[in-house]
Amino acid sequence: METAQQLGAPRTDAGGLGARWQVEADAVEFGTRARLASGGLQLQARSGDVQLRPEADIDVSGRDVAFFDASRGTWGGDVALVADQGSVRVAEGARIDVSSARGADGGRLTARAVNGQIDIGAGSLRGAAVADANGLRGDGAVARFEAGTLANASALNAALGDGFGGERSLRARSGDIDVAADQVVRAERIELAADAGSINLRGQLIANGDDGGRVQAHAGQSLTLHGGAVIEARSTGGGDGGRVELGAGGGSLALDTGARVDVSAAAAPGVQAGRINLRARRVGSDVAVTSLGADIRGAGNVDLEAVRVYEGVNTLNATGGSSGAVLSLATITGNDTAFAGNHAAIRTRLGQADNAAFHVVSGTEVRSTGNLALGNGTAATDWNLATAGAGGEPGVLTLRAEGNLLINSHLSDGFSAAAPITGTTPASVLPDSTRGGRSWSYRLVAGADAQAADPTATRTGVGDVTVASGKVVRTGTGDIEVAAGRDVVLASNTSTIYTAGRLSGDVAGFTNPITLQRATFTQGGGDVRIEAGRDITGAPSTQLFSDWLFRQGRTDADGAAYLTGQQGTPAWWVRFDQFAQG
């Protein structure tokens, strides 16, 4: 299909918002003007290329809309260029604009050519988040590029210019990704993935903000942070430190001397330090990390996730043996405990023996070519990871089902028991004496893309993650990532996902509520991130927040001051055993 240039001046009146247009043909050559304010345009070629000629002008940017005596900006729209078998080519001179209007969120640009290349002419892309009269901006625009090869990764980053500050994502199905020494990739979230190749970082990945951002890079082979390279995900305001995750699948991971990784939090009370996760495969009694000489700053924890992969599994039990498609937590714990005997030697080899922030943790990745079920709904098949800390450390559990992932039983860490309450006895938050208050992290993936280097990558439209009725997925300070190619389903209003944190320390002058209140005060809960290709569904809750968020506090007779003591001191706390709101 070919579109010719439309002559004449563009309309300048407000018009409508949110219109969408989709074009699908064997090949698409676009050379016209499209004005879809805060709307969307998708151009898809089934067998050939998607080409934007120099005169192409696609504008889905936001508009300033008057509401009587006030004006408000609208969001940037979406543009998707998809070539199923060919390439995506944007000629120099063409224009794509997904910018916001004043104070609104930027839009999204997606270019996908999984069997070809992506070429974008300089100066073609605009993705600004425009400030309003008070200097406030919405979320930055997002750019996601996925191609068969991305040998031109640095050129694509340069084509994004100073915009697209929300997210920049580059995925190569084959070949390497190289970020040249003169390149600066800047966004709140940066994702790089080379499914079958390596990643070489020589430039700068900058994800700074009021709260530190997130940088994630996964290579199917090796990943090297060369001397002079910089990764920053630090707070430049008053917030928490950021997150950095670097992974190497079939090769090795190297953070060379002269490189720098900075995830610093603000110098302020109550903020959380940044975290770094390094992911590499176990090799015999060692792990595939060749060097760890980079200058690491601001990290409260640097976790080296030493990964063992279990293939062809469809059933996860808590106890018993493992055979064929059946795998038990007992087997995993036994293997992790045996490998933990090498932790001290690994720390010493990497020069981290005296670094209290550095931890070697057990990485468990379970892969299924079909559906994967954890438990059968009985208490005997609950997974209580509180006792699964090999070497005195928590681990990282990754479940990757190419079909559906069914959480039929409780999956829990950070508590004395897997079930929130047994009879009339609620599970208690583990003390800091257990693994220093640290907890397991989870990656729960349905519709998993088996060819992807990123363990949370999915195939669109395939696979549901389902948490069964009355079951909980929870941890303490660890993170929970849930990704589904289709839906994430909470089967009933008693299906829950949360992180609880760890016990807070005593506060001078504060009197804890009476024991019957079962008050627990926690801090430092991990992140929960849920992504679905289609829907996130649950059942309406019958609870009010006051059913699980308890409080107390009374004033004296004249209302001049709060009473002190176990029932007078003002306090708010979560009753985790009562929580049933998703």
Coordinates of C-alpha atoms in Angstrom, one line a residue:
M1 CA 0.0 0.0 0.0
E2 CA 1.3 3.4 -0.9
T3 CA 0.0 6.8 0.4
A4 CA 0.6 10.0 -1.5
Q5 CA 1.3 13.4 0.0
Q6 CA -1.7 15.5 1.0
L7 CA -1.4 19.1 -0.1
G8 CA -2.6 22.2 1.8
A9 CA -2.2 23.6 5.2
P10 CA -3.0 21.5 8.3
R11 CA -6.1 22.2 10.3
T12 CA -5.4 24.5 13.3
D13 CA -8.7 24.1 15.1
A14 CA -9.0 21.9 18.2
G15 CA -10.9 19.0 16.5
G16 CA -11.3 15.7 18.3
L17 CA -9.0 13.8 20.5
G18 CA -8.1 10.1 20.6
A19 CA -8.8 9.0 17.0
R20 CA -7.0 5.9 15.9
W21 CA -6.1 4.6 12.4
Q22 CA -4.6 1.2 11.5
V23 CA -3.2 0.3 8.1
E24 CA -2.2 -3.3 7.3
A25 CA -0.9 -4.5 3.9
D26 CA 1.8 -6.7 2.4
A27 CA 4.0 -3.6 2.4
V28 CA 3.4 -0.1 3.5
E29 CA 5.0 3.0 2.0
F30 CA 3.7 6.1 3.8
G31 CA 4.2 9.6 2.4
T32 CA 1.3 11.7 3.7
R33 CA 0.3 13.8 6.7
A34 CA -1.6 12.2 9.6
R35 CA -3.0 14.5 12.3
L36 CA -4.5 12.4 15.2
A37 CA -4.3 14.5 18.3
S38 CA -3.6 12.3 21.4
G39 CA -4.6 9.4 19.1
G40 CA -2.9 6.4 17.5
L41 CA -1.5 5.2 14.2
Q42 CA -0.4 1.7 13.4
L43 CA 1.3 0.8 10.1
Q44 CA 1.8 -3.0 9.6
A45 CA 3.5 -4.8 6.7
R46 CA 2.8 -8.6 6.6
S47 CA 5.7 -9.5 4.2
G48 CA 7.5 -6.4 3.1
D49 CA 8.8 -3.2 4.6
V50 CA 7.2 -0.3 6.4
Q51 CA 8.7 2.8 4.8
L52 CA 8.2 6.4 5.7
R53 CA 9.1 8.7 2.9
P54 CA 10.8 12.1 3.5
E55 CA 7.4 13.9 3.2
A56 CA 5.7 11.7 5.8
D57 CA 4.4 13.7 8.8
I58 CA 2.7 11.8 11.6
D59 CA 1.5 13.9 14.5
V60 CA -0.2 12.3 17.5
S61 CA 1.0 14.9 20.0
G62 CA -1.2 16.4 22.7
R63 CA -3.1 19.6 22.4
D64 CA -3.8 22.4 24.8
V65 CA -7.6 22.4 25.4
A66 CA -9.5 25.3 26.8
F67 CA -12.1 24.7 29.6
F68 CA -13.8 28.0 30.0
D69 CA -11.1 30.2 31.7
A70 CA -8.6 27.3 32.1
S71 CA -6.4 25.3 29.7
R72 CA -5.2 21.8 30.2
G73 CA -2.8 19.7 28.1
T74 CA -3.6 16.3 26.6
W75 CA -1.4 13.3 26.4
G76 CA 0.9 12.2 23.6
G77 CA -0.5 9.4 21.4
D78 CA 0.9 6.1 20.1
V79 CA 2.6 5.3 16.9
A80 CA 3.5 1.7 15.9
L81 CA 5.5 0.7 12.9
V82 CA 5.5 -3.1 12.5
A83 CA 7.1 -5.2 9.8
D84 CA 6.4 -8.9 10.3
Q85 CA 9.0 -10.1 7.8
G86 CA 10.8 -7.0 6.5
S87 CA 12.3 -3.9 7.9
V88 CA 11.2 -0.5 9.2
R89 CA 12.7 2.5 7.5
V90 CA 12.1 6.1 8.3
A91 CA 13.7 8.5 5.8
E92 CA 15.5 11.6 6.9
G93 CA 13.0 14.5 6.6
A94 CA 10.1 12.4 7.8
R95 CA 8.5 13.4 11.1
I96 CA 6.9 11.4 14.0
D97 CA 5.7 13.4 17.0
V98 CA 4.4 11.8 20.2
S99 CA 5.0 14.7 22.5
S100 CA 2.6 15.8 25.2
A101 CA 0.9 19.1 25.6
R102 CA 1.7 21.2 28.6
G103 CA 1.9 19.2 31.9
A104 CA 0.6 15.9 30.3
D105 CA 2.2 12.5 29.7
G106 CA 4.3 11.8 26.6
G107 CA 3.3 9.2 24.1
R108 CA 4.8 6.0 22.8
L109 CA 6.7 5.0 19.7
T110 CA 7.1 1.3 18.8
A111 CA 9.1 0.0 15.9
R112 CA 9.2 -3.7 15.4
A113 CA 11.0 -5.7 12.7
V114 CA 11.9 -9.1 14.3
N115 CA 13.3 -10.5 11.0
G116 CA 14.8 -7.3 9.7
Q117 CA 16.3 -3.9 10.6
I118 CA 15.2 -0.6 11.9
D119 CA 16.6 2.5 10.3
I120 CA 15.5 6.0 11.4
G121 CA 16.8 9.2 9.8
A122 CA 18.3 11.9 12.0
G123 CA 15.9 14.5 13.3
S124 CA 12.8 12.5 12.5
L125 CA 11.5 11.8 16.0
R126 CA 9.9 14.1 18.6
G127 CA 8.9 12.8 22.1
A128 CA 9.0 15.7 24.5
A129 CA 7.2 16.0 27.8
V130 CA 6.3 19.7 27.9
A131 CA 6.1 21.6 31.2
D132 CA 3.1 23.5 32.2
A133 CA 3.1 27.1 33.6
N134 CA 4.2 25.8 37.0
G135 CA 7.1 23.9 35.5
L136 CA 5.4 20.5 36.1
R137 CA 5.7 17.7 33.5
G138 CA 3.9 14.4 33.0
D139 CA 5.6 11.1 32.4
G140 CA 8.2 11.1 29.6
A141 CA 7.6 9.6 26.2
V142 CA 8.4 5.9 25.6
A143 CA 10.4 4.4 22.6
R144 CA 10.6 0.7 22.1
F145 CA 12.7 -0.8 19.3
E146 CA 12.8 -4.5 18.5
A147 CA 14.6 -5.9 15.4
G148 CA 16.3 -8.9 14.0
T149 CA 19.6 -7.1 14.4
L150 CA 20.5 -3.8 16.0
A151 CA 24.0 -3.2 14.9
N152 CA 23.0 0.5 14.6
A153 CA 21.9 0.8 18.3
S154 CA 23.9 3.9 18.9
A155 CA 22.4 5.6 15.8
L156 CA 18.9 4.7 16.9
N157 CA 19.5 6.2 20.3
A158 CA 20.9 9.3 18.7
A159 CA 17.7 9.6 16.6
L160 CA 15.6 9.8 19.7
G161 CA 17.3 13.1 20.5
D162 CA 16.7 14.8 23.8
G163 CA 13.1 13.5 24.1
F164 CA 11.7 10.1 25.0
G165 CA 12.7 10.4 28.7
G166 CA 10.2 8.0 30.0
E167 CA 11.7 4.7 28.6
R168 CA 14.1 3.6 26.0
S169 CA 14.1 0.0 25.1
L170 CA 16.2 -1.8 22.5
R171 CA 15.9 -5.6 21.8
A172 CA 17.9 -7.5 19.2
R173 CA 16.7 -11.0 18.3
S174 CA 20.2 -11.8 17.0
G175 CA 23.6 -10.2 17.0
D176 CA 25.1 -7.9 19.5
I177 CA 24.2 -4.5 21.0
D178 CA 27.0 -2.0 21.3
V179 CA 26.6 1.3 23.1
A180 CA 29.5 3.4 21.8
A181 CA 31.7 5.4 24.1
D182 CA 30.3 8.7 22.8
Q183 CA 26.7 7.7 23.4
V184 CA 24.4 8.8 26.2
V185 CA 21.2 6.8 26.7
R186 CA 19.0 8.9 28.9
A187 CA 15.5 7.9 30.3
E188 CA 13.8 7.0 33.6
R189 CA 13.8 3.4 32.5
I190 CA 16.4 1.8 30.1
E191 CA 16.1 -1.7 28.8
L192 CA 18.6 -3.5 26.5
A193 CA 18.3 -7.1 25.4
A194 CA 20.4 -9.1 23.0
D195 CA 18.6 -12.5 22.8
A196 CA 21.3 -14.5 21.0
G197 CA 24.3 -12.1 21.2
S198 CA 26.3 -10.0 23.6
I199 CA 26.0 -6.5 25.0
N200 CA 29.0 -4.2 25.1
L201 CA 28.6 -1.0 27.1
R202 CA 31.2 1.7 26.6
G203 CA 29.0 4.8 26.8
Q204 CA 26.6 6.1 29.5
L205 CA 23.2 4.8 30.6
I206 CA 21.6 7.6 32.7
A207 CA 18.3 6.9 34.5
N208 CA 18.5 9.6 37.2
G209 CA 15.5 11.4 38.7
D210 CA 13.9 12.5 42.0
D211 CA 13.8 8.8 42.7
G212 CA 16.5 6.8 40.9
G213 CA 15.3 5.1 37.8
R214 CA 15.8 1.6 36.5
V215 CA 18.5 0.2 34.1
Q216 CA 18.1 -3.4 32.8
A217 CA 20.4 -5.2 30.4
H218 CA 20.2 -8.9 29.5
A219 CA 22.4 -10.7 27.0
G220 CA 21.9 -14.2 25.7
Q221 CA 25.7 -14.5 25.6
S222 CA 28.0 -12.2 27.4
L223 CA 27.6 -8.7 28.9
T224 CA 30.6 -6.4 29.5
L225 CA 30.7 -3.1 31.2
H226 CA 34.0 -1.8 29.8
G227 CA 36.3 0.6 31.5
G228 CA 35.0 4.2 31.1
A229 CA 31.4 3.1 30.9
V230 CA 28.9 4.7 33.3
I231 CA 25.5 3.5 34.6
E232 CA 23.6 5.9 36.8
A233 CA 20.2 5.3 38.4
R234 CA 20.6 7.7 41.3
S235 CA 18.3 10.2 43.0
T236 CA 18.9 13.8 42.0
G237 CA 16.1 15.0 44.3
G238 CA 15.1 13.8 47.7
G239 CA 14.2 10.2 46.9
D240 CA 15.2 6.6 46.9
G241 CA 18.1 5.1 45.0
G242 CA 17.5 3.3 41.7
R243 CA 17.7 -0.3 40.4
V244 CA 20.2 -1.8 38.1
E245 CA 20.0 -5.4 36.7
L246 CA 22.7 -6.9 34.4
G247 CA 22.4 -10.4 33.2
A248 CA 24.4 -12.8 31.0
G249 CA 22.8 -16.0 29.8
G250 CA 25.1 -18.4 28.0
G251 CA 28.4 -16.4 28.3
S252 CA 30.0 -14.4 31.1
L253 CA 29.4 -11.1 33.0
A254 CA 32.2 -8.6 33.4
L255 CA 32.2 -5.2 35.2
D256 CA 35.7 -4.0 34.3
T257 CA 37.9 -1.6 36.3
G258 CA 37.3 2.0 35.3
A259 CA 33.5 1.5 34.9
R260 CA 31.1 3.1 37.3
V261 CA 27.6 2.1 38.6
D262 CA 25.8 4.6 40.8
V263 CA 22.4 3.9 42.4
S264 CA 22.7 6.4 45.2
A265 CA 19.7 7.6 47.2
A266 CA 19.3 11.2 48.4
A267 CA 21.1 12.2 51.6
A268 CA 17.8 12.3 53.5
P269 CA 16.1 10.4 56.3
G270 CA 13.7 7.6 55.4
V271 CA 14.9 6.9 51.9
Q272 CA 15.9 3.5 50.5
A273 CA 19.4 2.8 49.1
G274 CA 19.6 1.6 45.6
R275 CA 19.9 -2.1 44.6
I276 CA 22.0 -3.9 42.0
N277 CA 21.3 -7.4 40.7
L278 CA 23.9 -9.3 38.7
R279 CA 22.6 -12.4 37.0
A280 CA 24.9 -15.2 35.7
R281 CA 24.8 -19.0 35.4
R282 CA 26.4 -21.4 37.7
V283 CA 29.4 -23.2 36.3
G284 CA 30.3 -26.1 38.4
S285 CA 31.3 -24.7 41.8
D286 CA 31.6 -21.2 40.4
V287 CA 29.6 -18.6 38.6
A288 CA 30.2 -17.0 35.2
V289 CA 31.4 -13.6 36.3
T290 CA 34.9 -12.8 35.1
S291 CA 35.5 -9.4 36.8
L292 CA 33.8 -7.1 39.3
G293 CA 36.2 -4.2 39.3
A294 CA 33.7 -1.4 38.6
D295 CA 33.3 1.5 41.0
I296 CA 29.9 0.7 42.6
R297 CA 28.3 3.6 44.5
G298 CA 25.2 3.9 46.7
A299 CA 24.1 0.3 46.7
G300 CA 22.5 -1.0 49.9
N301 CA 22.7 -4.5 48.3
V302 CA 24.7 -5.9 45.4
D303 CA 23.2 -9.4 44.8
L304 CA 25.0 -11.9 42.5
E305 CA 22.3 -14.2 41.4
A306 CA 23.9 -17.5 40.6
V307 CA 21.4 -19.2 38.4
R308 CA 20.5 -22.9 38.0
V309 CA 18.0 -23.7 35.3
Y310 CA 15.5 -26.6 35.5
E311 CA 14.0 -27.5 32.1
G312 CA 10.8 -29.3 31.1
V313 CA 8.9 -28.9 34.3
N314 CA 5.1 -28.7 34.6
T315 CA 4.5 -29.5 38.3
L316 CA 6.0 -27.8 41.4
N317 CA 5.6 -29.6 44.7
A318 CA 6.8 -28.5 48.1
T319 CA 8.2 -31.8 49.3
G320 CA 9.3 -35.2 48.0
G321 CA 11.6 -36.1 45.1
S322 CA 11.9 -34.7 41.6
S323 CA 11.6 -36.6 38.4
G324 CA 10.8 -35.8 34.8
A325 CA 8.3 -33.0 34.7
V326 CA 8.0 -32.8 38.5
L327 CA 10.2 -30.6 40.6
S328 CA 10.1 -30.0 44.4
L329 CA 11.1 -27.2 46.6
A330 CA 13.0 -29.7 48.6
T331 CA 15.2 -30.6 45.6
I332 CA 15.8 -27.0 44.8
T333 CA 16.8 -26.2 48.5
G334 CA 19.1 -29.2 48.5
N335 CA 20.9 -28.1 45.4
D336 CA 21.2 -24.5 46.6
T337 CA 22.5 -25.6 49.9
A338 CA 25.2 -27.7 48.3
F339 CA 26.2 -24.8 46.0
A340 CA 26.3 -22.3 48.9
G341 CA 29.4 -24.1 50.1
N342 CA 31.2 -22.2 47.3
H343 CA 29.9 -18.7 48.2
A344 CA 32.9 -17.7 50.3
A345 CA 35.3 -18.7 47.5
I346 CA 33.3 -16.8 44.9
R347 CA 33.3 -13.6 47.1
T348 CA 37.1 -13.9 47.5
R349 CA 37.8 -14.4 43.8
L350 CA 35.8 -11.3 42.9
G351 CA 37.4 -9.2 45.6
Q352 CA 34.2 -8.9 47.7
A353 CA 35.1 -10.9 50.8
D354 CA 35.0 -7.8 53.0
N355 CA 32.1 -6.0 51.3
A356 CA 29.0 -6.4 53.6
A357 CA 26.7 -5.1 50.8
F358 CA 27.7 -7.9 48.5
H359 CA 25.7 -11.2 48.5
V360 CA 25.8 -14.4 46.5
V361 CA 22.2 -15.6 46.3
S362 CA 20.6 -18.7 44.8
G363 CA 18.9 -18.1 41.5
T364 CA 16.4 -20.7 40.5
E365 CA 14.8 -20.6 37.0
V366 CA 12.1 -23.1 36.2
R367 CA 11.1 -23.4 32.5
S368 CA 8.0 -25.1 31.1
T369 CA 7.2 -25.5 27.4
G370 CA 3.5 -25.6 28.4
N371 CA 1.6 -24.9 31.5
L372 CA 3.3 -24.7 34.9
A373 CA 1.4 -25.3 38.2
L374 CA 2.7 -24.5 41.7
G375 CA 0.9 -26.8 44.1
N376 CA -2.6 -28.2 44.1
G377 CA -4.3 -26.0 46.6
T378 CA -3.5 -28.1 49.7
A379 CA -1.4 -26.8 52.6
A380 CA 1.1 -29.6 52.0
T381 CA 2.0 -28.0 48.7
D382 CA 2.4 -24.5 49.9
W383 CA 5.9 -23.0 49.2
N384 CA 7.2 -21.4 52.4
L385 CA 10.6 -20.0 51.4
A386 CA 11.3 -18.8 55.0
T387 CA 13.4 -22.0 55.5
A388 CA 15.0 -22.0 52.0
G389 CA 17.8 -19.6 52.6
A390 CA 21.0 -21.4 51.3
G391 CA 24.1 -19.9 52.9
G392 CA 22.1 -17.6 55.1
E393 CA 20.8 -15.7 52.0
P394 CA 17.5 -15.4 50.3
G395 CA 17.2 -16.3 46.6
V396 CA 15.5 -15.3 43.4
L397 CA 12.7 -17.6 42.0
T398 CA 12.0 -17.3 38.3
L399 CA 9.0 -19.3 36.9
R400 CA 8.8 -19.1 33.1
A401 CA 5.9 -21.0 31.5
E402 CA 5.4 -20.8 27.8
G403 CA 1.7 -21.5 28.5
N404 CA -0.2 -20.6 31.6
L405 CA 1.3 -20.2 35.1
L406 CA -1.0 -21.4 37.8
I407 CA -0.3 -20.4 41.4
N408 CA -2.6 -22.9 43.1
S409 CA -1.0 -22.8 46.6
H410 CA 0.6 -20.1 48.7
L411 CA 4.0 -18.7 47.6
S412 CA 5.5 -16.9 50.6
D413 CA 8.6 -15.5 52.2
G414 CA 9.2 -13.1 55.0
F415 CA 6.7 -14.8 57.3
S416 CA 6.8 -17.7 59.8
A417 CA 4.3 -19.6 57.7
A418 CA 3.1 -19.7 54.1
A419 CA -0.6 -19.2 54.9
P420 CA -1.6 -15.8 56.2
I421 CA -3.5 -17.4 59.1
T422 CA -3.7 -21.0 60.3
G423 CA -6.8 -21.6 62.4
T424 CA -6.8 -18.5 64.6
T425 CA -3.0 -18.0 64.6
P426 CA -1.7 -15.5 62.0
A427 CA 1.7 -15.9 60.5
S428 CA 4.3 -13.4 62.0
V429 CA 6.8 -11.3 60.1
L430 CA 10.2 -12.9 60.4
P431 CA 12.7 -11.1 62.7
D432 CA 15.8 -9.5 61.3
S433 CA 17.9 -12.3 62.7
T434 CA 16.6 -14.4 59.8
R435 CA 18.8 -13.6 56.8
G436 CA 19.3 -10.1 58.1
G437 CA 15.7 -9.3 57.3
R438 CA 16.2 -10.0 53.6
S439 CA 13.6 -11.9 51.5
W440 CA 13.3 -13.8 48.3
S441 CA 12.3 -12.1 45.0
Y442 CA 10.0 -13.6 42.3
R443 CA 9.6 -13.4 38.6
L444 CA 6.4 -15.0 37.6
V445 CA 5.9 -15.3 33.8
A446 CA 3.2 -16.8 31.6
G447 CA 3.4 -16.8 27.8
A448 CA 7.2 -16.7 28.3
D449 CA 9.3 -16.0 25.2
A450 CA 11.8 -18.9 25.4
Q451 CA 14.2 -17.2 22.9
A452 CA 14.4 -14.0 25.0
A453 CA 17.4 -13.0 27.1
D454 CA 15.1 -11.0 29.4
P455 CA 13.6 -13.6 31.7
T456 CA 10.3 -11.6 32.0
A457 CA 9.8 -11.3 28.2
T458 CA 6.5 -12.6 26.9
R459 CA 4.7 -13.4 23.6
T460 CA 1.7 -11.1 23.0
G461 CA -1.6 -12.8 23.4
V462 CA -0.4 -16.0 24.9
G463 CA -0.4 -17.2 28.6
D464 CA -2.2 -16.2 31.8
V465 CA -0.8 -15.9 35.3
T466 CA -3.5 -17.0 37.7
V467 CA -3.4 -16.8 41.5
A468 CA -6.0 -19.2 42.8
S469 CA -8.9 -18.3 45.2
G470 CA -7.7 -17.7 48.7
K471 CA -4.0 -17.9 47.8
V472 CA -1.3 -15.4 48.4
V473 CA 1.9 -14.5 46.6
R474 CA 4.0 -12.4 49.0
T475 CA 7.5 -11.7 50.2
G476 CA 9.1 -9.2 52.5
T477 CA 11.9 -6.9 51.2
G478 CA 12.2 -8.8 47.9
D479 CA 10.6 -7.7 44.6
I480 CA 7.7 -9.4 42.8
E481 CA 7.5 -9.2 39.0
V482 CA 4.5 -10.7 37.2
A483 CA 4.4 -10.7 33.4
A484 CA 1.7 -12.3 31.2
G485 CA 1.4 -12.4 27.5
R486 CA -2.3 -12.3 27.9
D487 CA -4.0 -11.8 31.4
V488 CA -3.0 -11.6 35.0
V489 CA -6.0 -13.1 36.9
L490 CA -6.7 -12.9 40.6
A491 CA -9.3 -15.7 40.8
S492 CA -11.3 -14.3 43.7
N493 CA -11.4 -11.4 46.1
T494 CA -9.2 -13.4 48.4
S495 CA -6.4 -13.8 45.9
T496 CA -3.6 -11.4 46.9
I497 CA -0.1 -10.2 45.8
Y498 CA 2.0 -8.0 48.1
T499 CA 5.3 -7.3 49.8
A500 CA 5.4 -6.7 53.5
G501 CA 8.9 -5.4 54.2
R502 CA 10.8 -6.2 57.4
L503 CA 10.2 -5.3 61.0
S504 CA 10.9 -1.7 62.0
G505 CA 13.1 -0.9 64.9
D506 CA 11.8 0.5 68.1
V507 CA 11.0 4.2 68.3
A508 CA 12.0 6.2 71.4
G509 CA 9.0 7.2 73.4
F510 CA 6.5 5.0 71.5
T511 CA 4.5 2.3 73.3
N512 CA 3.4 -0.6 71.3
P513 CA -0.3 -1.4 71.3
I514 CA -1.6 -4.2 73.4
T515 CA -0.8 -7.8 72.4
L516 CA -4.4 -8.6 71.4
Q517 CA -4.1 -6.0 68.6
R518 CA -1.4 -8.1 67.0
A519 CA 0.2 -4.9 65.7
T520 CA 3.2 -5.2 63.4
F521 CA 5.2 -2.3 62.1
T522 CA 7.3 -2.9 58.9
Q523 CA 9.4 -1.0 56.5
G524 CA 11.4 -1.5 53.3
G525 CA 9.0 -3.5 51.3
G526 CA 10.1 -4.6 47.8
D527 CA 8.6 -3.4 44.5
V528 CA 5.5 -5.1 42.9
R529 CA 5.4 -4.8 39.1
I530 CA 2.6 -6.3 37.0
E531 CA 2.5 -6.3 33.2
A532 CA -0.2 -7.9 31.1
G533 CA -0.5 -8.1 27.3
R534 CA -4.3 -7.7 27.7
D535 CA -6.1 -7.5 31.1
I536 CA -5.4 -7.6 34.8
T537 CA -8.6 -9.0 36.4
G538 CA -9.9 -9.6 39.8
A539 CA -13.1 -9.9 41.8
P540 CA -14.7 -7.0 43.6
S541 CA -13.5 -6.8 47.2
T542 CA -16.0 -6.9 50.1
Q543 CA -13.4 -5.2 52.4
L544 CA -12.9 -1.6 53.4
F545 CA -9.3 -0.5 54.0
S546 CA -10.2 -0.4 57.8
D547 CA -10.6 -4.2 57.7
W548 CA -6.8 -4.6 57.4
L549 CA -5.3 -1.1 58.1
F550 CA -5.8 -0.9 61.9
R551 CA -5.4 2.3 64.0
Q552 CA -5.6 3.6 67.5
G553 CA -5.3 6.8 69.4
R554 CA -7.3 8.7 72.0
T555 CA -7.1 12.2 73.4
D556 CA -7.5 13.3 76.9
A557 CA -10.8 14.7 78.3
D558 CA -10.4 18.2 76.9
G559 CA -8.9 17.1 73.6
A560 CA -5.7 19.0 74.2
A561 CA -3.3 16.0 73.9
Y562 CA -3.1 12.3 73.0
L563 CA -3.1 9.8 75.8
T564 CA 0.0 7.7 76.2
G565 CA 0.3 4.0 76.9
Q566 CA -0.7 0.9 75.0
Q567 CA -4.2 2.1 73.9
G568 CA -3.7 5.8 73.7
T569 CA -0.6 6.3 71.6
P570 CA -1.6 7.1 68.0
A571 CA -0.6 4.3 65.7
W572 CA -1.5 2.8 62.3
W573 CA -0.5 -0.7 61.2
V574 CA -1.3 -3.4 58.6
R575 CA -2.9 -6.7 59.7
F576 CA -1.4 -8.9 56.9
D577 CA -3.5 -11.9 58.0
Q578 CA -6.7 -9.8 57.3
F579 CA -5.7 -8.3 53.9
A580 CA -7.9 -9.4 51.0
Q581 CA -8.0 -6.6 48.5
G582 CA -5.9 -7.9 45.6

